[in-house]
Structure formats: structure tokens, C-alpha cells
Amino acid sequence: MANVSPGTVDRVIHNRGKVSDKAMAKVSVILEEIQYKPNVFAQSLKKQTSLRMAALVPYHSSDGFWSKAYEGIQKAFVDFEHLGVSIEIEEFNNKDVNDFVKKARTILAENPNGLLITPVFLKESLEVLKEFENSEIPFVTFNTFIPELSSKSAIGQDLKQSGRLAASLIDQCRSDISNVLVIHLGENPGNAPHMMEKESGFREYFKESNPSIRIQSIEIPQTDQETINRILNKWSGDLRSVSGAYVTTAGAHHVAFTIKSRFEDSLVIGYDLIEENINGLKAGTIDFLINQNPFQSAYEGVSKLVDLLVFDKEVDKRMLMPLDIVNKENAAAYLNK
Amino acid sequence: MANVSPGTVDRVIHNRGKVSDKAMAKVSVILEEIQYKPNVFAQSLKKQTSLRMAALVPYHSSDGFWSKAYEGIQKAFVDFEHLGVSIEIEEFNNKDVNDFVKKARTILAENPNGLLITPVFLKESLEVLKEFENSEIPFVTFNTFIPELSSKSAIGQDLKQSGRLAASLIDQCRSDISNVLVIHLGENPGNAPHMMEKESGFREYFKESNPSIRIQSIEIPQTDQETINRILNKWSGDLRSVSGAYVTTAGAHHVAFTIKSRFEDSLVIGYDLIEENINGLKAGTIDFLINQNPFQSAYEGVSKLVDLLVFDKEVDKRMLMPLDIVNKENAAAYLNK
DNA sequence: AATAAAAATGTGTTCGAACACAATCGTATT
DNA sequence: AATACGATTGTGTTCGAACACATTTTTATT
């Protein structure tokens, strides 16, 4: 159409230079006119995109949450395999900073085309992902959100809002609330910023709705029944009526029964659709779970990488996963996802 | 590898015949051995898949629900455009059976490669979709589920479970329940099986949990304030304490304020994240909404067709969308989806 | 004006699959 | 043994983009 050779058009499209201004203008105009869109099939065929992606996540055996995430990645692998994409999953011990860094370096050495990662350790993630950036390996994060990172996309939930949501459920389900509990179970909240964010949202809600409500934080570092009893005993005398208990981790099932028997009228809210928690829902010891969608998040993470690397599409910098409220009547529909 | 020409291999792969048993065996074994998978890019490039899909949905101007579905289809169109897929959306008046049939025939005449459809009218859908089947045009349904249809995939919710969910929320949020209401608003439940299914689930739940609770169904055919007041007046005298009102359509916002002022302690549950309902959540006149995910469902519908037609993938016959519980604290996360 | 160097443009091949068409092979018939 | 004809096998082109390499045009220098 512009009376130039395909080579010239090619140079215009890819800005490879060595094109006269005249030709450049002529071709550009026509490209715009005909709304030229490259044929992705031809592109991929030529480029022989055999994309190798890597994923760095905690051991899937560590708990139900990470095993769901693992499944999500594997599902994505199956779904995208036919696009010539391969995914190597590297796992690390999420209690061990050094292991995280070590595994990250292992991946870096293999120079993959893209990375999906859960940057659980703030400082080390910044360090390590800087190296990926230098190697021009794009990465997508999920689960933990670190604003300073230059990830192509960050997938996860608004944790503060998650705390607000828990508070609102207690507010909706109980009247005349005087005491509520926040229970940090199994981890040290000082090292886990996500717990603090959740608590802050939880407190914020009640501060707005009814500032006279007493909110008490209880830290239970271990999940064995003895420790749980010992620590809750310390509080029991002090508390008469507790309207709600908000467990900020996936360990609600460890404390639910104890809480329900000590504070009969309390609403118990926890996180994550792991088997033990589902059983709690069914038994009535847990009233609501908030679903963090590890499966979906992980799947989306891979999906974003595919969009980015295979289809060269723009992806959203931040993807907020919904905060699913789950009780015993709608749990099933979330489980097979 | 088999010492035969590409042509022969091609004939084996596509079972085009004209291949000696010997060559057939030799090639087949090797294909199996090397786990031959066709390159989808090369295939698509050659086949010049310019797939035309059609969608048949109610007018997007009819309400917020269908406008969301419309958006979902359009989003899918944008996302899959680069795969050479085009989607023509045909809309019909969902109060008019004849219009439905007419528009369906219009689509059939254009002989698209695939169809996404909401089979709102049972009998006519069976008829019309039989014709599509005869023309070997695969179709995917969403929103309404008709088991008799031979759709490649049916996307939607478990409506009975949806009713159970609404009941369970009232159960969790209110104690000493004596009266609850089911409100069918704006449509004749006799013609709308989905309303009946919802009610049946709702009743089932309370029958199990507390059979002494009185459940009353109220039909309000029009959504104007006068009709609403008139019909509710008839009931008001009869009812002292109402613990919950379950509106089975997207019209909760029409009655929420009236209900809340007449039955102070009642929990109002409705459907769908349309703007008016969101405002109800914020104002506190509506306590919970159950999200039917029109956007997501429609998007998934197109996505299934793409899997089917572009990538030749197997798709699930039935895809159950989750039953999202929405209150004012988690509405935002669902809105931008 | 001749020549060299730089700039611009054009050509041809490749990716893997699909398919039309051409070329062989094998067997039966005379 | 020559011929015919069906059965089988091989060849060459196409899809659209990417890129190496060849060719032509322009500009600068003497």
C-alpha cells in the first residue's frame, strides 16, 4: 500500500531505524489507517516462544494454603502448556530467610523468561528481585504485596479491608457487643506485617462504628492445645461476654472449639478454606471464613505472565482479589475452584 | 524418523486414509513415542481462524444485571480479539418470547462458529437450540441452567443453594427468629423457575434448622412505591417481628427502605451488585447481597467457546459460579471485576 | 564526474501445519 | 511383457512475521 518492501514496513513496525523520514511517515499513516495488529500466531510461530517460567513459593506441604497455591500453578501449567510455556516450581521453607534467598538465586542462575514469586520476606525480596530486574527478568508477585517492588503485576487482597470485613460481620451478626478478640495464632505478628494490617482494619471498623467496644489482641505462638488453653485461661477470668473472635491466620480450627465453649455467644471468624476449617464450619465451631483464594491468585499470577510474555499484553500493576465471605452454605462452590 | 514424507505423516495424524498399514503403524508408534503435540500457532496461522461467535442476551439496557453481562462479553471480546475471534452480540427483549426466537433465528442464519446464550425461556430454548445443534454450531449457556440442553458448557449458580445461603445468613445474624419473608419482586414467580428454586432452598434450610419459623412469600409484581406500600400494608398488621426479608431478584433496593422501617430488626438480603443495591448496602437498608456474577459468567462463557473453538480443548459441561456474599465492606473488591 | 561510504530499501528463508497436486509403486489384465 | 489403474507416497506452496543478507540509492569527498 505504501509502495515499499515488507522489509521497510518491518523496520517501521519495530523501530529498527534505517528508514527515511518519508517512508516512515507513509508507512506509519497506513498502519494507523488500517489499524494494523500483528498476527500473534505468526509471531509466536516465528519467535519459537518456548518460554520457561519459574515460580518461587513456600513448600506445598507446609500447609493447606500453599498446597492450594501449588495446585493453582499446576492448573495454569496444564492450561498454558499448549502455548509452549513451561513452568518450573521451586519451593522454599517459609520460616527460613536464607532458603528463600538461596532458591531465588538458583532460579536466577537458570535465567527464566519470567518469575512468579511470593515475596514473604520484605528486605530479602527487595534485594533478590533487584537482581531479577537487572537481568531483565519480569516478575509477578502474589499473596504478599510490597509496594516498593517493580513487579509487572501484584496479585492479592487488601488486608486492611479484610480486617474491616471481619469486624463488620461480627457487627452484623451480634448485637450489644462489648468485647471482641483478635487472635494471632502460630506466628509472631511482629514478623508478619499482614497480621498487623488485618488487625488495624479490624480496629478501624469498630472505632468508627462503636468506639466503646473493647478489642483485645491475643498472641498464641504455638498451635498445640496446651499452649492454647494456657493462654486463653489467662484471659477467661477477665472476660465475661465475648461477641466475636477474629483469628488472623489459617489456624482458626485450632482454637475455634475452645473459644466457642468458653464464650458461648461468640462469632468465630478465620481464614482460608483448608479442610480443618471447613470441618469447623460444618461443626458450627467456625461461623465464617474469609477466603484468600490461593489457588486463584497463583493461577492469575501465571496467567499474567503468559499475557505479558506470550501475548505481549499490558497487565494491571495491581490486581485485588475479592474478599470472599464463606459460611457452611457456600463453601462448596469455592472449593472446586 | 519413520523415513516417510511429511505428507504421509500428515495423513496419519488426520486419519485421512490412503496410508499403508505399515506406514500407519510406523508413524503412529513414533508419534506416540515423541509425544507429538501439534503447534497451535502454526495450526492457527494456517487455518486462518477467523472465528465468528455470536451472543444472545437480553437488552443490556433492561437492567444493571444484563448490562454487567454485556460488559463481560465485551471484555472477553477485547481480550480474545488478537486470537482472531469476533463476537456479534444480539440482544432480545426478555419479556418477549417471540423476540427471543426471532433473534435466535437471525443468528442461525449467519451461521456463526459458536454461540453464547442465556436460555431464559425453557420451551423455546429447547426448540431453537435444537436447530443450532443440527447446524453443528456449538453453544454455551449461562445464567439459566436447563439440564436437557446439549450445551458444551453451562455456566451459572446453584440457585437452590443460593436460597439456602440467604436463609443461613438470617440464621447467623438474628436470634429468636419467628417470622421471615420471601419477596418476589417485579416478575411473576410462576414464569420464573429461578425464583422458585431459590425459595425452595430458603425453605429447606429453615425446615432443617428450625421448622417452627414462619416463612411467608410475598409477590409484588410492580416495582413502583405505591404498589409496594399497598401490598406490604396488607401484611404489616399481621406481622409483628420479622427477622429477615429475602428478595429473590435484583430489586431489593426498591423495598429495602420500606422493609427496614416497618420491621426494624429485619435483615434484608437481595441479589446483584447493581448501583442501587450498593447504595442500599452503604445506607444500611440492605445488609447482604448475593452476587450472581453476571460479568464473570458472561466472560467465562466466551472463554469456554474460545477454548473449544480456538484451542480445541475439553471444557467442563457444567461450571458452577461461586455464591458470593457481599456486604458493604467487601463490595468494592467485586465491583471492579 | 568519479568514487567511496553511508543510508535506505528490497529479497529470500524460516518457523510448523495443511492441503492440492505430482509422482511413484504395486497389482491385475491382456 | 506391456499397459492400465488404483493405492500409496512425495513435493511444493501458503499462512504472517522476523531477520539476515543483498542490492540500490543518496550523500560526501576528491
Short mmCIF file of N, CA and C in Angstrom, two decimals, chain B residues 118-229:
data_model
loop_
_atom_site.label_atom_id
_atom_site.label_comp_id
_atom_site.label_asym_id
_atom_site.label_seq_id
_atom_site.Cartn_x
_atom_site.Cartn_y
_atom_site.Cartn_z
N THR B 118 -28.28 -17.07 26.77
CA THR B 118 -29.00 -17.20 28.03
C THR B 118 -30.39 -17.74 27.72
N PRO B 119 -30.59 -19.02 27.98
CA PRO B 119 -31.85 -19.65 27.56
C PRO B 119 -32.97 -19.38 28.57
N VAL B 120 -33.42 -18.15 28.62
CA VAL B 120 -34.39 -17.78 29.64
C VAL B 120 -35.75 -18.46 29.48
N PHE B 121 -36.10 -18.75 28.24
CA PHE B 121 -37.39 -19.41 28.03
C PHE B 121 -37.17 -20.90 27.78
N LEU B 122 -37.70 -21.68 28.67
CA LEU B 122 -37.43 -23.11 28.63
C LEU B 122 -37.79 -23.77 27.30
N LYS B 123 -39.06 -23.69 26.95
CA LYS B 123 -39.55 -24.43 25.79
C LYS B 123 -38.89 -23.94 24.49
N GLU B 124 -38.88 -22.63 24.35
CA GLU B 124 -38.35 -22.06 23.11
C GLU B 124 -36.84 -22.30 22.99
N SER B 125 -36.17 -22.29 24.12
CA SER B 125 -34.74 -22.53 24.08
C SER B 125 -34.45 -23.94 23.57
N LEU B 126 -35.23 -24.89 24.06
CA LEU B 126 -35.04 -26.26 23.61
C LEU B 126 -35.23 -26.38 22.11
N GLU B 127 -36.27 -25.72 21.63
CA GLU B 127 -36.58 -25.74 20.20
C GLU B 127 -35.44 -25.16 19.37
N VAL B 128 -35.15 -23.92 19.71
CA VAL B 128 -34.19 -23.16 18.91
C VAL B 128 -32.80 -23.79 18.95
N LEU B 129 -32.40 -24.23 20.14
CA LEU B 129 -31.04 -24.76 20.27
C LEU B 129 -30.89 -26.12 19.59
N LYS B 130 -32.03 -26.77 19.39
CA LYS B 130 -32.02 -27.99 18.60
C LYS B 130 -31.54 -27.67 17.18
N GLU B 131 -32.03 -26.54 16.69
CA GLU B 131 -31.64 -26.13 15.33
C GLU B 131 -30.15 -25.82 15.25
N PHE B 132 -29.65 -25.20 16.30
CA PHE B 132 -28.21 -24.92 16.31
C PHE B 132 -27.43 -26.23 16.33
N GLU B 133 -27.94 -27.16 17.09
CA GLU B 133 -27.27 -28.46 17.17
C GLU B 133 -27.26 -29.11 15.78
N ASN B 134 -28.38 -29.05 15.09
CA ASN B 134 -28.45 -29.63 13.75
C ASN B 134 -27.47 -28.98 12.79
N SER B 135 -27.26 -27.70 12.99
CA SER B 135 -26.30 -26.98 12.14
C SER B 135 -24.88 -27.15 12.64
N GLU B 136 -24.73 -27.98 13.66
CA GLU B 136 -23.41 -28.22 14.24
C GLU B 136 -22.73 -26.95 14.70
N ILE B 137 -23.53 -26.07 15.28
CA ILE B 137 -22.96 -24.87 15.90
C ILE B 137 -22.94 -25.09 17.41
N PRO B 138 -21.75 -25.21 17.97
CA PRO B 138 -21.68 -25.47 19.41
C PRO B 138 -22.14 -24.24 20.19
N PHE B 139 -22.78 -24.48 21.32
CA PHE B 139 -23.21 -23.34 22.14
C PHE B 139 -22.93 -23.56 23.61
N VAL B 140 -22.74 -22.44 24.28
CA VAL B 140 -22.50 -22.43 25.71
C VAL B 140 -23.60 -21.58 26.33
N THR B 141 -24.17 -22.06 27.43
CA THR B 141 -25.24 -21.28 28.07
C THR B 141 -24.72 -20.65 29.35
N PHE B 142 -25.34 -19.57 29.75
CA PHE B 142 -25.01 -19.04 31.07
C PHE B 142 -26.24 -18.44 31.72
N ASN B 143 -26.14 -18.31 33.04
CA ASN B 143 -27.18 -17.75 33.87
C ASN B 143 -28.32 -18.72 34.17
N THR B 144 -29.02 -19.13 33.14
CA THR B 144 -30.09 -20.10 33.36
C THR B 144 -29.58 -21.49 32.99
N PHE B 145 -29.90 -22.46 33.83
CA PHE B 145 -29.42 -23.81 33.56
C PHE B 145 -30.59 -24.72 33.17
N ILE B 146 -30.51 -25.28 31.98
CA ILE B 146 -31.52 -26.22 31.52
C ILE B 146 -30.83 -27.56 31.26
N PRO B 147 -31.06 -28.53 32.14
CA PRO B 147 -30.31 -29.79 32.05
C PRO B 147 -30.48 -30.50 30.72
N GLU B 148 -31.65 -30.35 30.09
CA GLU B 148 -31.92 -31.09 28.87
C GLU B 148 -31.09 -30.61 27.68
N LEU B 149 -30.52 -29.44 27.78
CA LEU B 149 -29.79 -28.89 26.65
C LEU B 149 -28.45 -29.59 26.44
N SER B 150 -28.06 -29.68 25.18
CA SER B 150 -26.78 -30.30 24.87
C SER B 150 -25.70 -29.24 24.71
N SER B 151 -25.70 -28.31 25.64
CA SER B 151 -24.69 -27.25 25.54
C SER B 151 -23.32 -27.83 25.89
N LYS B 152 -22.30 -27.22 25.27
CA LYS B 152 -20.95 -27.68 25.53
C LYS B 152 -20.57 -27.37 26.97
N SER B 153 -21.12 -26.28 27.47
CA SER B 153 -20.85 -25.91 28.84
C SER B 153 -22.00 -25.03 29.34
N ALA B 154 -22.36 -25.20 30.60
CA ALA B 154 -23.41 -24.37 31.20
C ALA B 154 -22.82 -23.67 32.41
N ILE B 155 -22.89 -22.35 32.38
CA ILE B 155 -22.26 -21.57 33.44
C ILE B 155 -23.33 -20.89 34.29
N GLY B 156 -23.24 -21.04 35.58
CA GLY B 156 -24.23 -20.39 36.43
C GLY B 156 -24.11 -20.82 37.87
N GLN B 157 -25.12 -20.50 38.63
CA GLN B 157 -25.08 -20.80 40.05
C GLN B 157 -26.07 -21.91 40.40
N ASP B 158 -25.85 -22.48 41.57
CA ASP B 158 -26.80 -23.42 42.13
C ASP B 158 -27.85 -22.59 42.87
N LEU B 159 -29.01 -22.43 42.25
CA LEU B 159 -29.99 -21.47 42.76
C LEU B 159 -30.64 -21.91 44.07
N LYS B 160 -30.82 -23.20 44.19
CA LYS B 160 -31.39 -23.70 45.43
C LYS B 160 -30.43 -23.43 46.59
N GLN B 161 -29.18 -23.69 46.33
CA GLN B 161 -28.15 -23.43 47.34
C GLN B 161 -28.10 -21.95 47.67
N SER B 162 -28.38 -21.15 46.67
CA SER B 162 -28.42 -19.71 46.84
C SER B 162 -29.49 -19.33 47.87
N GLY B 163 -30.64 -19.98 47.77
CA GLY B 163 -31.71 -19.75 48.75
C GLY B 163 -31.31 -20.20 50.15
N ARG B 164 -30.65 -21.35 50.19
CA ARG B 164 -30.15 -21.85 51.49
C ARG B 164 -29.19 -20.85 52.10
N LEU B 165 -28.35 -20.29 51.25
CA LEU B 165 -27.35 -19.34 51.73
C LEU B 165 -28.01 -18.13 52.38
N ALA B 166 -29.02 -17.60 51.70
CA ALA B 166 -29.74 -16.44 52.23
C ALA B 166 -30.33 -16.79 53.60
N ALA B 167 -30.93 -17.96 53.68
CA ALA B 167 -31.53 -18.39 54.94
C ALA B 167 -30.47 -18.50 56.04
N SER B 168 -29.33 -19.06 55.67
CA SER B 168 -28.29 -19.26 56.68
C SER B 168 -27.78 -17.92 57.21
N LEU B 169 -27.74 -16.93 56.36
CA LEU B 169 -27.27 -15.61 56.80
C LEU B 169 -28.23 -15.02 57.82
N ILE B 170 -29.52 -15.16 57.55
CA ILE B 170 -30.50 -14.67 58.52
C ILE B 170 -30.33 -15.44 59.83
N ASP B 171 -30.14 -16.73 59.69
CA ASP B 171 -29.96 -17.59 60.86
C ASP B 171 -28.75 -17.17 61.69
N GLN B 172 -27.67 -16.81 60.98
CA GLN B 172 -26.45 -16.45 61.70
C GLN B 172 -26.52 -15.06 62.32
N CYS B 173 -27.30 -14.18 61.70
CA CYS B 173 -27.30 -12.78 62.13
C CYS B 173 -28.44 -12.43 63.07
N ARG B 174 -29.40 -13.29 63.21
CA ARG B 174 -30.53 -12.98 64.08
C ARG B 174 -30.81 -14.15 65.01
N SER B 175 -31.15 -13.85 66.26
CA SER B 175 -31.53 -14.92 67.18
C SER B 175 -33.04 -14.85 67.42
N ASP B 176 -33.60 -15.90 67.95
CA ASP B 176 -35.04 -15.95 68.22
C ASP B 176 -35.88 -15.55 67.02
N ILE B 177 -35.64 -16.21 65.93
CA ILE B 177 -36.37 -15.88 64.71
C ILE B 177 -37.77 -16.50 64.76
N SER B 178 -38.77 -15.66 64.45
CA SER B 178 -40.11 -16.26 64.38
C SER B 178 -40.73 -16.09 62.99
N ASN B 179 -40.45 -14.95 62.36
CA ASN B 179 -41.01 -14.71 61.03
C ASN B 179 -39.93 -14.28 60.03
N VAL B 180 -40.00 -14.84 58.86
CA VAL B 180 -39.13 -14.34 57.78
C VAL B 180 -39.96 -14.22 56.50
N LEU B 181 -39.50 -13.33 55.63
CA LEU B 181 -40.24 -13.08 54.39
C LEU B 181 -39.43 -13.46 53.16
N VAL B 182 -40.12 -14.00 52.18
CA VAL B 182 -39.52 -14.15 50.85
C VAL B 182 -40.28 -13.19 49.95
N ILE B 183 -39.58 -12.31 49.31
CA ILE B 183 -40.25 -11.32 48.47
C ILE B 183 -39.88 -11.51 47.00
N HIS B 184 -40.87 -11.81 46.21
CA HIS B 184 -40.67 -11.95 44.76
C HIS B 184 -41.09 -10.65 44.11
N LEU B 185 -40.13 -9.96 43.58
CA LEU B 185 -40.38 -8.59 43.13
C LEU B 185 -40.21 -8.41 41.63
N GLY B 186 -41.23 -7.87 41.01
CA GLY B 186 -41.07 -7.45 39.63
C GLY B 186 -41.34 -8.52 38.58
N GLU B 187 -41.35 -9.77 38.98
CA GLU B 187 -41.64 -10.80 38.00
C GLU B 187 -42.67 -11.76 38.58
N ASN B 188 -43.33 -12.47 37.73
CA ASN B 188 -44.26 -13.48 38.17
C ASN B 188 -43.51 -14.78 38.44
N PRO B 189 -43.44 -15.20 39.69
CA PRO B 189 -42.63 -16.36 40.02
C PRO B 189 -43.07 -17.63 39.28
N GLY B 190 -44.31 -17.68 38.89
CA GLY B 190 -44.78 -18.85 38.14
C GLY B 190 -44.04 -19.01 36.83
N ASN B 191 -43.70 -17.87 36.19
CA ASN B 191 -42.99 -17.91 34.92
C ASN B 191 -41.47 -17.91 35.08
N ALA B 192 -41.04 -17.76 36.32
CA ALA B 192 -39.60 -17.65 36.54
C ALA B 192 -39.14 -18.74 37.48
N PRO B 193 -38.76 -19.86 36.90
CA PRO B 193 -38.38 -21.01 37.73
C PRO B 193 -37.24 -20.70 38.70
N HIS B 194 -36.41 -19.73 38.31
CA HIS B 194 -35.28 -19.45 39.19
C HIS B 194 -35.73 -18.94 40.55
N MET B 195 -36.84 -18.19 40.57
CA MET B 195 -37.36 -17.69 41.84
C MET B 195 -37.84 -18.84 42.72
N MET B 196 -38.48 -19.80 42.09
CA MET B 196 -39.00 -20.93 42.85
C MET B 196 -37.88 -21.76 43.44
N GLU B 197 -36.85 -21.94 42.65
CA GLU B 197 -35.71 -22.71 43.15
C GLU B 197 -35.09 -22.04 44.36
N LYS B 198 -34.96 -20.75 44.27
CA LYS B 198 -34.37 -20.00 45.38
C LYS B 198 -35.23 -20.16 46.63
N GLU B 199 -36.54 -19.98 46.44
CA GLU B 199 -37.44 -20.09 47.59
C GLU B 199 -37.37 -21.49 48.20
N SER B 200 -37.30 -22.48 47.35
CA SER B 200 -37.31 -23.85 47.87
C SER B 200 -36.06 -24.11 48.73
N GLY B 201 -34.92 -23.59 48.27
CA GLY B 201 -33.70 -23.73 49.07
C GLY B 201 -33.83 -23.00 50.40
N PHE B 202 -34.43 -21.83 50.33
CA PHE B 202 -34.62 -20.99 51.52
C PHE B 202 -35.46 -21.72 52.56
N ARG B 203 -36.57 -22.28 52.08
CA ARG B 203 -37.47 -23.01 52.98
C ARG B 203 -36.79 -24.27 53.52
N GLU B 204 -36.07 -24.93 52.64
CA GLU B 204 -35.41 -26.16 53.05
C GLU B 204 -34.48 -25.92 54.24
N TYR B 205 -33.74 -24.84 54.15
CA TYR B 205 -32.79 -24.55 55.23
C TYR B 205 -33.51 -24.41 56.57
N PHE B 206 -34.56 -23.60 56.58
CA PHE B 206 -35.24 -23.36 57.85
C PHE B 206 -35.98 -24.60 58.34
N LYS B 207 -36.44 -25.39 57.39
CA LYS B 207 -37.10 -26.63 57.77
C LYS B 207 -36.13 -27.52 58.55
N GLU B 208 -34.89 -27.52 58.11
CA GLU B 208 -33.87 -28.31 58.80
C GLU B 208 -33.46 -27.70 60.13
N SER B 209 -33.27 -26.37 60.11
CA SER B 209 -32.68 -25.74 61.30
C SER B 209 -33.72 -25.43 62.37
N ASN B 210 -34.91 -25.02 61.95
CA ASN B 210 -35.94 -24.66 62.94
C ASN B 210 -37.30 -24.61 62.26
N PRO B 211 -38.01 -25.74 62.26
CA PRO B 211 -39.25 -25.85 61.48
C PRO B 211 -40.37 -24.94 61.98
N SER B 212 -40.21 -24.39 63.18
CA SER B 212 -41.30 -23.58 63.71
C SER B 212 -41.30 -22.15 63.14
N ILE B 213 -40.25 -21.82 62.44
CA ILE B 213 -40.19 -20.47 61.86
C ILE B 213 -41.22 -20.32 60.75
N ARG B 214 -41.91 -19.19 60.78
CA ARG B 214 -42.93 -18.96 59.75
C ARG B 214 -42.32 -18.25 58.55
N ILE B 215 -42.45 -18.85 57.39
CA ILE B 215 -41.89 -18.26 56.18
C ILE B 215 -43.04 -17.82 55.28
N GLN B 216 -43.10 -16.57 54.94
CA GLN B 216 -44.21 -16.09 54.12
C GLN B 216 -43.68 -15.53 52.80
N SER B 217 -44.31 -15.94 51.73
CA SER B 217 -43.92 -15.43 50.42
C SER B 217 -44.81 -14.26 50.03
N ILE B 218 -44.20 -13.20 49.58
CA ILE B 218 -44.96 -12.04 49.13
C ILE B 218 -44.61 -11.75 47.68
N GLU B 219 -45.63 -11.66 46.87
CA GLU B 219 -45.37 -11.35 45.46
C GLU B 219 -45.73 -9.91 45.17
N ILE B 220 -44.77 -9.17 44.68
CA ILE B 220 -45.03 -7.78 44.31
C ILE B 220 -44.70 -7.64 42.83
N PRO B 221 -45.72 -7.62 41.99
CA PRO B 221 -45.46 -7.66 40.55
C PRO B 221 -44.86 -6.38 39.99
N GLN B 222 -45.18 -5.23 40.61
CA GLN B 222 -44.66 -3.96 40.11
C GLN B 222 -43.65 -3.38 41.10
N THR B 223 -42.76 -2.55 40.59
CA THR B 223 -41.73 -2.02 41.47
C THR B 223 -41.98 -0.56 41.88
N ASP B 224 -43.15 -0.03 41.55
CA ASP B 224 -43.41 1.35 41.97
C ASP B 224 -43.75 1.39 43.46
N GLN B 225 -43.47 2.52 44.07
CA GLN B 225 -43.59 2.64 45.52
C GLN B 225 -45.01 2.40 46.00
N GLU B 226 -45.96 2.82 45.18
CA GLU B 226 -47.36 2.69 45.58
C GLU B 226 -47.75 1.21 45.73
N THR B 227 -47.45 0.45 44.72
CA THR B 227 -47.75 -0.99 44.76
C THR B 227 -47.05 -1.65 45.94
N ILE B 228 -45.79 -1.30 46.11
CA ILE B 228 -45.02 -1.89 47.20
C ILE B 228 -45.68 -1.59 48.54
N ASN B 229 -46.03 -0.31 48.76
CA ASN B 229 -46.68 0.06 50.02
C ASN B 229 -48.00 -0.67 50.20
#
